[in-house]
Short mmCIF file of C-alpha atoms in Angstrom, two decimals:
data_model
loop_
_atom_site.label_atom_id
_atom_site.label_comp_id
_atom_site.label_asym_id
_atom_site.label_seq_id
_atom_site.Cartn_x
_atom_site.Cartn_y
_atom_site.Cartn_z
CA MET A 934 0.03 32.72 -3.24
CA GLU A 935 -3.19 33.91 -1.64
CA PHE A 936 -4.16 37.45 -0.67
CA MET A 937 -6.28 37.95 2.44
CA ARG A 938 -7.74 40.79 4.50
CA ILE A 939 -8.00 39.90 8.17
CA GLY A 940 -9.46 41.77 11.13
CA PRO A 941 -12.72 43.21 12.44
CA ALA A 942 -15.20 44.48 9.88
CA GLY A 943 -14.08 47.88 8.64
CA HIS A 944 -10.62 47.45 10.17
CA GLU A 945 -9.13 44.63 8.09
CA ARG A 946 -5.41 44.55 7.38
CA PRO A 947 -3.67 43.06 4.31
CA TYR A 948 -1.86 39.72 4.34
CA VAL A 949 -0.50 37.16 1.90
CA ARG A 950 -0.19 33.41 2.36
CA ASP A 951 2.98 32.28 0.62
CA ASP A 952 3.50 29.01 -1.25
CA ASP A 953 4.69 27.34 1.97
CA GLY A 954 1.43 28.21 3.72
CA VAL A 955 2.92 30.96 5.91
CA VAL A 956 0.74 34.06 6.37
CA ARG A 957 2.77 37.27 6.05
CA ASP A 958 1.98 40.89 6.86
CA LEU A 959 1.59 43.14 3.81
CA SER A 960 1.38 46.43 5.70
CA PRO A 961 4.98 47.43 4.74
CA LEU A 962 3.80 47.44 1.11
CA THR A 963 0.20 48.65 1.28
CA ALA A 964 -2.44 49.80 3.71
CA ASP A 965 -5.04 47.57 2.08
CA ILE A 966 -5.81 45.24 -0.82
CA ASP A 967 -7.92 47.51 -2.99
CA GLY A 968 -8.18 48.78 -6.53
CA ALA A 969 -5.26 51.19 -6.14
CA PHE A 970 -2.98 48.40 -4.88
CA LEU A 971 -3.96 46.06 -7.73
CA ALA A 972 -3.58 48.76 -10.40
CA ALA A 973 -0.10 49.65 -9.14
CA ASP A 974 1.31 46.17 -9.87
CA GLY A 975 0.69 45.18 -6.27
CA ILE A 976 0.73 41.45 -6.96
CA ALA A 977 4.12 41.66 -8.70
CA ARG A 978 5.53 43.79 -5.88
CA VAL A 979 4.41 41.22 -3.32
CA ARG A 980 6.07 38.43 -5.29
CA ALA A 981 9.30 40.40 -5.32
CA ALA A 982 9.07 41.06 -1.57
CA LEU A 983 8.51 37.36 -0.91
CA ARG A 984 11.56 36.47 -2.99
CA ASP A 985 13.60 38.97 -0.98
CA GLY A 986 12.33 37.67 2.35
CA ALA A 987 11.05 41.14 3.19
CA LEU A 988 7.66 40.21 4.69
CA ALA A 989 7.37 39.08 8.30
CA ALA A 990 5.26 36.10 9.32
CA ALA A 991 2.05 36.91 11.19
CA ASP A 992 -0.09 35.01 13.69
CA VAL A 993 -3.69 35.48 12.57
CA ASP A 994 -5.27 32.31 13.96
CA GLY A 995 -8.80 32.85 15.18
CA ILE A 996 -9.15 36.35 13.70
CA ARG A 997 -12.04 37.19 11.39
CA ILE A 998 -11.36 36.99 7.65
CA GLY A 999 -12.78 39.79 5.54
CA ALA A 1000 -13.50 40.01 1.83
CA PRO A 1001 -10.16 39.79 -0.03
CA VAL A 1002 -10.64 43.10 -1.86
CA ALA A 1003 -11.68 46.31 -0.11
CA ARG A 1004 -14.49 48.61 -1.16
CA PRO A 1005 -15.27 47.38 -4.69
CA GLY A 1006 -16.70 50.19 -6.75
CA ALA A 1007 -19.03 47.82 -8.59
CA VAL A 1008 -20.28 44.27 -8.32
CA VAL A 1009 -21.34 43.20 -11.82
CA CYS A 1010 -23.17 39.89 -12.13
CA ILE A 1011 -23.97 37.46 -14.93
CA GLY A 1012 -27.26 35.56 -14.89
CA GLN A 1013 -28.02 32.05 -16.14
CA ASN A 1014 -24.46 31.36 -17.32
CA TYR A 1015 -24.80 27.59 -16.90
CA ALA A 1016 -27.28 25.84 -19.21
CA ALA A 1017 -28.61 23.48 -16.53
CA HIS A 1018 -29.27 26.40 -14.17
CA ALA A 1019 -31.12 28.28 -16.92
CA ALA A 1020 -33.26 25.18 -17.45
CA GLU A 1021 -34.08 24.78 -13.75
CA SER A 1022 -35.07 28.46 -13.74
CA GLY A 1023 -37.49 27.79 -16.59
CA SER A 1024 -35.48 29.65 -19.24
CA GLU A 1025 -33.64 28.89 -22.44
CA PRO A 1026 -29.86 29.42 -22.36
CA PRO A 1027 -29.26 33.11 -23.14
CA ALA A 1028 -27.90 34.13 -26.53
CA GLN A 1029 -26.03 37.04 -24.89
CA PRO A 1030 -24.76 37.48 -21.32
CA ILE A 1031 -27.46 38.63 -18.90
CA VAL A 1032 -26.09 41.45 -16.75
CA PHE A 1033 -27.33 42.80 -13.42
CA PHE A 1034 -25.77 44.57 -10.46
CA LYS A 1035 -25.42 44.13 -6.72
CA HIS A 1036 -24.87 47.08 -4.41
CA PRO A 1037 -21.19 47.11 -3.35
CA ASN A 1038 -22.21 47.05 0.32
CA THR A 1039 -23.53 43.52 -0.17
CA VAL A 1040 -19.88 42.37 -0.02
CA VAL A 1041 -18.93 40.91 3.35
CA GLY A 1042 -16.42 38.42 4.66
CA PRO A 1043 -16.63 34.75 3.66
CA ASP A 1044 -17.85 33.56 7.05
CA ASP A 1045 -19.92 36.57 8.10
CA THR A 1046 -23.58 36.19 9.00
CA VAL A 1047 -26.05 36.54 6.11
CA LEU A 1048 -29.03 38.64 7.18
CA LEU A 1049 -32.47 37.62 5.93
CA PRO A 1050 -34.60 40.74 5.26
CA PRO A 1051 -37.67 41.01 7.50
CA GLY A 1052 -40.13 40.18 4.73
CA ALA A 1053 -38.01 37.72 2.76
CA ARG A 1054 -39.52 34.28 2.13
CA LYS A 1055 -37.38 32.87 -0.68
CA VAL A 1056 -33.69 33.46 0.04
CA ASP A 1057 -31.40 31.30 -2.10
CA TRP A 1058 -27.69 30.41 -2.30
CA GLU A 1059 -25.53 30.64 -5.43
CA VAL A 1060 -21.88 29.57 -5.48
CA GLU A 1061 -20.01 31.55 -8.15
CA LEU A 1062 -16.52 32.21 -9.43
CA ALA A 1063 -15.71 35.89 -8.83
CA VAL A 1064 -13.33 37.78 -11.10
CA ILE A 1065 -11.38 40.64 -9.47
CA ILE A 1066 -10.41 43.36 -11.93
CA GLY A 1067 -6.84 44.68 -11.69
CA ARG A 1068 -6.60 47.22 -14.52
CA PRO A 1069 -9.21 49.36 -16.30
CA ALA A 1070 -11.15 47.36 -18.89
CA ARG A 1071 -12.41 49.71 -21.60
CA TYR A 1072 -13.45 48.53 -25.07
CA LEU A 1073 -11.13 45.53 -25.00
CA PRO A 1074 -10.31 44.40 -28.57
CA SER A 1075 -10.73 40.67 -27.93
CA PRO A 1076 -11.51 38.11 -25.21
CA GLU A 1077 -7.79 37.28 -25.06
CA ALA A 1078 -7.06 40.89 -24.10
CA ALA A 1079 -9.11 40.36 -20.94
CA ARG A 1080 -6.21 38.36 -19.46
CA ASP A 1081 -4.31 41.61 -18.94
CA VAL A 1082 -7.01 43.25 -16.82
CA ILE A 1083 -7.87 40.40 -14.43
CA ALA A 1084 -6.03 40.50 -11.10
CA GLY A 1085 -7.34 37.25 -9.70
CA TYR A 1086 -10.20 35.04 -8.63
CA ALA A 1087 -12.23 34.37 -5.49
CA ILE A 1088 -15.34 32.56 -4.28
CA SER A 1089 -18.60 34.48 -4.28
CA ASN A 1090 -21.98 33.55 -2.83
CA ASP A 1091 -24.57 35.50 -4.82
CA VAL A 1092 -27.32 35.30 -2.20
CA SER A 1093 -30.70 36.09 -3.76
CA GLU A 1094 -34.30 36.71 -2.66
CA ARG A 1095 -36.37 35.17 -5.44
CA ASP A 1096 -39.68 36.94 -4.79
CA TYR A 1097 -37.89 40.29 -4.84
CA GLN A 1098 -35.93 39.22 -7.92
CA LEU A 1099 -38.81 37.88 -9.99
CA GLU A 1100 -42.20 38.93 -8.61
CA VAL A 1101 -41.68 42.59 -7.65
CA SER A 1102 -38.66 43.31 -9.80
CA GLY A 1103 -40.24 45.50 -12.44
CA GLY A 1104 -38.26 43.44 -14.94
CA GLN A 1105 -34.78 43.89 -13.42
CA TRP A 1106 -33.25 41.45 -10.96
CA SER A 1107 -31.34 43.71 -8.60
CA LYS A 1108 -34.13 44.09 -6.03
CA GLY A 1109 -33.54 40.45 -5.12
CA LYS A 1110 -29.77 40.77 -5.04
CA CYS A 1111 -28.93 43.91 -3.09
CA ALA A 1112 -29.83 43.27 0.55
CA GLU A 1113 -27.02 43.88 3.03
CA THR A 1114 -24.65 40.88 3.41
CA PHE A 1115 -25.94 39.26 0.19
CA ASN A 1116 -22.44 38.76 -1.28
CA PRO A 1117 -19.98 36.89 0.95
CA LEU A 1118 -16.61 37.02 -0.85
CA GLY A 1119 -13.36 35.14 -0.25
CA PRO A 1120 -11.62 33.89 1.83
CA VAL A 1121 -8.73 34.58 -0.54
CA LEU A 1122 -7.86 36.25 -3.82
CA VAL A 1123 -5.65 33.97 -5.93
CA PRO A 1124 -3.66 35.69 -8.71
CA ALA A 1125 -5.02 35.12 -12.20
CA ASP A 1126 -1.85 33.50 -13.52
CA GLU A 1127 -2.21 30.73 -10.94
CA VAL A 1128 -5.78 29.77 -11.91
CA ASP A 1129 -7.43 28.14 -14.93
CA PRO A 1130 -10.86 29.75 -14.60
CA GLN A 1131 -12.55 27.20 -16.86
CA ALA A 1132 -11.41 24.09 -14.99
CA LEU A 1133 -12.66 24.55 -11.43
CA ARG A 1134 -15.08 22.38 -9.47
CA LEU A 1135 -17.60 24.43 -7.51
CA ARG A 1136 -19.98 23.10 -4.85
CA SER A 1137 -22.49 24.28 -2.28
CA PHE A 1138 -24.12 22.73 0.78
CA VAL A 1139 -26.93 23.74 3.13
CA ASN A 1140 -26.76 22.37 6.67
CA GLY A 1141 -24.17 19.88 5.37
CA GLU A 1142 -26.42 18.53 2.61
CA PRO A 1143 -25.16 18.75 -1.01
CA ARG A 1144 -26.82 21.26 -3.30
CA GLN A 1145 -24.63 22.35 -6.24
CA ASP A 1146 -21.78 20.36 -7.79
CA SER A 1147 -20.50 21.46 -11.17
CA SER A 1148 -17.50 22.81 -13.09
CA THR A 1149 -16.70 26.19 -14.55
CA ALA A 1150 -16.03 24.26 -17.76
CA ASP A 1151 -19.83 24.26 -18.16
CA MET A 1152 -20.15 28.04 -18.39
CA ILE A 1153 -22.08 29.20 -21.46
CA PHE A 1154 -19.90 32.32 -21.68
CA PRO A 1155 -16.35 31.77 -20.36
CA VAL A 1156 -14.59 34.32 -18.17
CA LEU A 1157 -12.52 36.03 -20.85
CA ARG A 1158 -15.57 36.41 -23.09
CA LEU A 1159 -17.55 37.92 -20.21
CA VAL A 1160 -14.93 40.53 -19.30
CA HIS A 1161 -14.45 41.44 -22.96
CA ASP A 1162 -18.22 41.72 -23.45
CA LEU A 1163 -18.73 43.87 -20.35
CA SER A 1164 -15.96 46.24 -21.44
CA GLN A 1165 -17.98 47.15 -24.53
CA TYR A 1166 -20.78 48.59 -22.35
CA MET A 1167 -19.02 49.88 -19.23
CA VAL A 1168 -15.55 50.61 -17.92
CA LEU A 1169 -14.53 48.05 -15.33
CA GLU A 1170 -12.23 49.60 -12.75
CA PRO A 1171 -9.50 48.04 -10.58
CA GLY A 1172 -11.09 46.40 -7.55
CA ASP A 1173 -14.42 45.78 -9.26
CA VAL A 1174 -15.93 42.31 -8.84
CA VAL A 1175 -17.58 40.28 -11.61
CA ASN A 1176 -19.74 37.34 -10.48
CA THR A 1177 -19.83 34.86 -13.36
CA GLY A 1178 -23.04 32.90 -12.73
CA THR A 1179 -24.08 29.83 -10.79
CA PRO A 1180 -24.73 26.18 -11.76
CA GLN A 1181 -27.85 24.13 -11.11
CA GLY A 1182 -28.86 23.08 -7.61
CA VAL A 1183 -30.48 26.16 -6.09
CA ALA A 1184 -33.78 26.41 -4.22
CA LEU A 1185 -35.41 28.15 -7.20
CA SER A 1186 -35.40 24.74 -8.90
CA GLY A 1187 -38.14 23.56 -6.52
CA ARG A 1188 -36.00 20.61 -5.42
CA PHE A 1189 -34.83 22.19 -2.16
CA PRO A 1190 -36.33 24.46 0.50
CA TYR A 1191 -35.35 28.09 0.68
CA LEU A 1192 -33.11 29.28 3.49
CA ARG A 1193 -34.50 29.74 6.97
CA ASP A 1194 -33.26 31.54 10.06
CA GLY A 1195 -30.26 29.65 11.46
CA ASP A 1196 -29.40 27.65 8.31
CA GLU A 1197 -25.74 27.20 7.39
CA MET A 1198 -24.45 27.63 3.85
CA THR A 1199 -21.09 26.25 2.74
CA VAL A 1200 -19.71 27.11 -0.69
CA GLU A 1201 -16.36 26.08 -2.12
CA ILE A 1202 -14.35 26.25 -5.32
CA GLU A 1203 -11.37 24.06 -6.07
CA GLY A 1204 -8.14 25.92 -5.35
CA LEU A 1205 -9.89 28.99 -3.94
CA GLY A 1206 -10.97 27.70 -0.54
CA ARG A 1207 -14.28 27.48 1.28
CA GLN A 1208 -16.67 29.87 2.96
CA ARG A 1209 -19.40 29.22 5.50
CA GLN A 1210 -22.24 31.48 6.67
CA ARG A 1211 -25.18 31.21 9.01
CA THR A 1212 -28.39 33.04 8.27
CA GLU A 1213 -30.11 35.35 10.74
CA ARG A 1214 -33.47 37.07 10.34
CA VAL A 1215 -33.46 40.86 10.70
CA ARG A 1216 -35.95 41.79 13.42
CA LEU A 1217 -37.05 45.40 13.49
CA SER A 1218 -37.88 46.90 16.88
#
């Protein structure tokens, strides 16, 4: 089962793809796939409706796919969560999770254009497993307790401008992470009970050439540990997104050129689909 939001930007409607591959309209159950829907046992209600044959098939071919969760209140990110990526960044593996934030308006559809800021010179790609929160996570007692607050998983591209992140950051990474469109998300949200988050192959390509190829098994801090850890310092709310870090193979390594106007990024995670974006330079009049 895969949850999707389809339609023009700002006017997406909710859908589900059932286990037979048929896309079905969710509007009889909810106006959108958002934090309120997830917190109100939305996934279980959809399963029941599918069993009852209560959801009509929909023809959505050729229509834009949006991010699979609407209006996240927070996008919380983990840095250097793969040892090889930490090494290519010139750092030792962290002893504790590194946390930074992206502005929620960075979240766009999986195939939307990624805009390069006018002065950006070092824009980078980062394929990541995204965790979608389904219930409030507040001072969780153990990593195992995190299972109960995770709604599902999606693909995230944590697009980054490395000069902004490292050279003019003032010691905090978010300047290089928060430009508009810098977080393509989706195409689907897959329920948590259908995914083993520590056994997924994740890959990225630029203009069809391989860049990253790794497994979430190589995370330094696994998903449940991350959500438990974050809950000790902040309350994660339904609909929030947690980006869990990227493996080696980014431009920051020095092995590949940074993104240029017109480049195409493709990122994919086993069982969660694929997204593809072209870059476009913002030109101010």
